[in-house]
Amino acid sequence: MAAPETLTPASEAEACAMVAEARAAGRTLAISGAGSKNAIGRPVTADAAIVTTSLSGIVEYNPEELVIVARAGTPVAEIETALAANNQALMFEPSDWSRLLGSDAGQTIGGIAATNMSGPRRIIAGAARDSLLGVRFVNGRGEAIKNGGRVMKNVTGLDLVKLMAGSWGTLGLITETAFKVLPRAETETTLVIDGADGAEAARLMTAAMGTSAEVSGAAHLPAALSGAVLGAGHENHASTLLRLEGFADSVAERIKRLKPQIGTGRQIAELDAAASQRAWIAIRDVHPFADGSDTPVWRISVPPMAGHTVAGQILGAAAGQAFFDWQGGLVWLRFDGGDARADLVRGAVATHAGGHALLVRAAEDVRARTPVFHPEPAPVAALSERIRASIDPDGVFNSGRRAFNSGRDAA
């Protein structure tokens, strides 16, 4: 079978024409940026791929305005370089799962918006969608929509910017993004508490987040994974990490106040700025599980105090490993075998209201038979379907990626 045709629009007008032509011909389109996340979700069977890499470049960046506008295919690395030159950053700390998924493609800013990729600082800075000020996108009719300002049938009053964030390309083709940026911290230090188990670590992280120390990262690594993040000297020692950022004098003073407030008699080490940055990149990008395999990896979001309990319930029934970010509320879990065990994972999550689980990595045949995205309650799924039917009435974009059925996706 011949590979699907690849479409590479160089302008929004070209993208509109390509989508309109596909719709008129009854063809479906798979949306891609750099391709680093193509292996997430159920396999998409489409007549053609529309790739945004030629829709590239920073459109507008005035550091004083704290906003950067860029075309969707702009590499995230290019944006981060421009921001760093002005001591600014995307505060939600975008994750990069390329290494986890065995890719060296890098990622685009449109892909970050479409997947709502948010790193460790999310616990204080919010998710990517909270920094996303505006988007331009092409809907399933081949029409250009800006910032959700255009009134559309059946979605009047809904925030289209927020809907596009995390839609995984099932609503439309993002062509441009506008993100809020903020000043970059002068320095950072991470406290590493030695030897706590999951339950104690959850209490320590909760206590730290409840102080005035302004902790910007809180994670826990079990003994088997600590060395993969922290390196020599930390092997076989469980480690609980607390990051503080800001001006050097302020960080030092807050650390001095925080240590007695968290009330642990355990040994506490300090990572300097360089070591701290390396550790949080490894946590953000899931390096402990970036082993070159396709063994199943789950991203599980639950209330912070429930993370260790959910992981314990799952790993009590199947062999694997887990570590924790977001104060314990984000569980990264890898199974040792090839079975995704979706029923086991979702059964454990169901015991905690508001939880959800995403199968981030698995072999293609496993993803084809597994509900990769967390099933929505029937009323929510019906609303999602109505929204998508309004924006992409003929199911042109990424059909099948999110939903476990042979028809239209639930957005």
Tab-separated table of N, CA and C in Angstrom, residues 1 32 53 57 77 79-80 94 106 122 137 145 155 195 203 221 254 274 277 313 323 348 362 373 381:
chain	number	residue	atom	x	y	z
A	1	MET	N	0.848	-1.195	0.000
A	1	MET	CA	0.000	0.000	0.000
A	1	MET	C	0.882	1.242	0.000
A	32	SER	N	-0.106	16.765	11.629
A	32	SER	CA	1.184	16.525	12.271
A	32	SER	C	2.011	17.793	12.239
A	53	THR	N	5.149	21.978	9.357
A	53	THR	CA	6.526	22.439	9.530
A	53	THR	C	6.890	23.625	8.637
A	57	GLY	N	7.896	30.181	12.070
A	57	GLY	CA	8.466	31.499	12.291
A	57	GLY	C	7.744	32.281	13.370
A	77	ALA	N	12.199	24.805	20.317
A	77	ALA	CA	13.569	25.222	20.628
A	77	ALA	C	13.848	26.637	20.130
A	79	ILE	N	11.649	29.058	19.805
A	79	ILE	CA	10.922	29.974	20.682
A	79	ILE	C	11.634	30.111	22.018
A	80	GLU	N	12.091	29.000	22.581
A	80	GLU	CA	12.776	29.056	23.871
A	80	GLU	C	14.084	29.839	23.769
A	94	PRO	N	6.908	23.408	29.025
A	94	PRO	CA	6.401	22.361	28.123
A	94	PRO	C	7.227	21.089	28.138
A	106	GLY	N	12.028	16.455	17.658
A	106	GLY	CA	11.753	17.737	18.286
A	106	GLY	C	10.254	17.978	18.300
A	122	ARG	N	3.512	23.206	36.423
A	122	ARG	CA	2.063	23.328	36.280
A	122	ARG	C	1.375	23.520	37.631
A	137	PHE	N	-6.824	28.919	13.596
A	137	PHE	CA	-6.898	27.535	13.131
A	137	PHE	C	-7.832	27.427	11.939
A	145	ILE	N	-10.230	30.508	11.353
A	145	ILE	CA	-10.880	31.024	12.558
A	145	ILE	C	-9.805	31.647	13.435
A	155	VAL	N	-21.737	26.342	18.944
A	155	VAL	CA	-20.665	26.524	19.927
A	155	VAL	C	-20.615	27.965	20.422
A	195	GLY	N	14.985	8.794	51.275
A	195	GLY	CA	14.468	7.606	51.939
A	195	GLY	C	12.995	7.527	52.243
A	203	ARG	N	2.948	13.213	51.990
A	203	ARG	CA	2.748	14.132	53.119
A	203	ARG	C	3.776	15.263	53.092
A	221	LEU	N	10.719	10.042	43.546
A	221	LEU	CA	11.318	8.951	42.786
A	221	LEU	C	11.566	7.773	43.711
A	254	ARG	N	14.196	31.226	51.626
A	254	ARG	CA	13.031	30.344	51.640
A	254	ARG	C	13.414	28.903	51.977
A	274	ALA	N	22.457	24.021	38.118
A	274	ALA	CA	22.678	23.158	36.952
A	274	ALA	C	22.144	21.751	37.193
A	277	GLN	N	18.311	21.786	37.249
A	277	GLN	CA	17.727	21.848	35.905
A	277	GLN	C	17.768	20.491	35.223
A	313	GLN	N	-1.944	0.171	44.132
A	313	GLN	CA	-3.021	-0.743	43.750
A	313	GLN	C	-2.715	-1.411	42.406
A	323	PHE	N	6.808	6.632	39.093
A	323	PHE	CA	7.312	7.783	39.835
A	323	PHE	C	6.270	8.889	39.765
A	348	ALA	N	-8.362	1.339	39.020
A	348	ALA	CA	-7.715	2.000	40.156
A	348	ALA	C	-8.016	3.495	40.153
A	362	ALA	N	2.815	2.635	23.753
A	362	ALA	CA	2.532	1.209	23.617
A	362	ALA	C	2.741	0.843	22.156
A	373	PHE	N	-7.160	7.242	25.308
A	373	PHE	CA	-7.596	8.393	26.098
A	373	PHE	C	-8.679	7.954	27.074
A	381	ALA	N	-19.272	13.063	26.643
A	381	ALA	CA	-18.959	12.567	25.305
A	381	ALA	C	-19.947	13.103	24.277
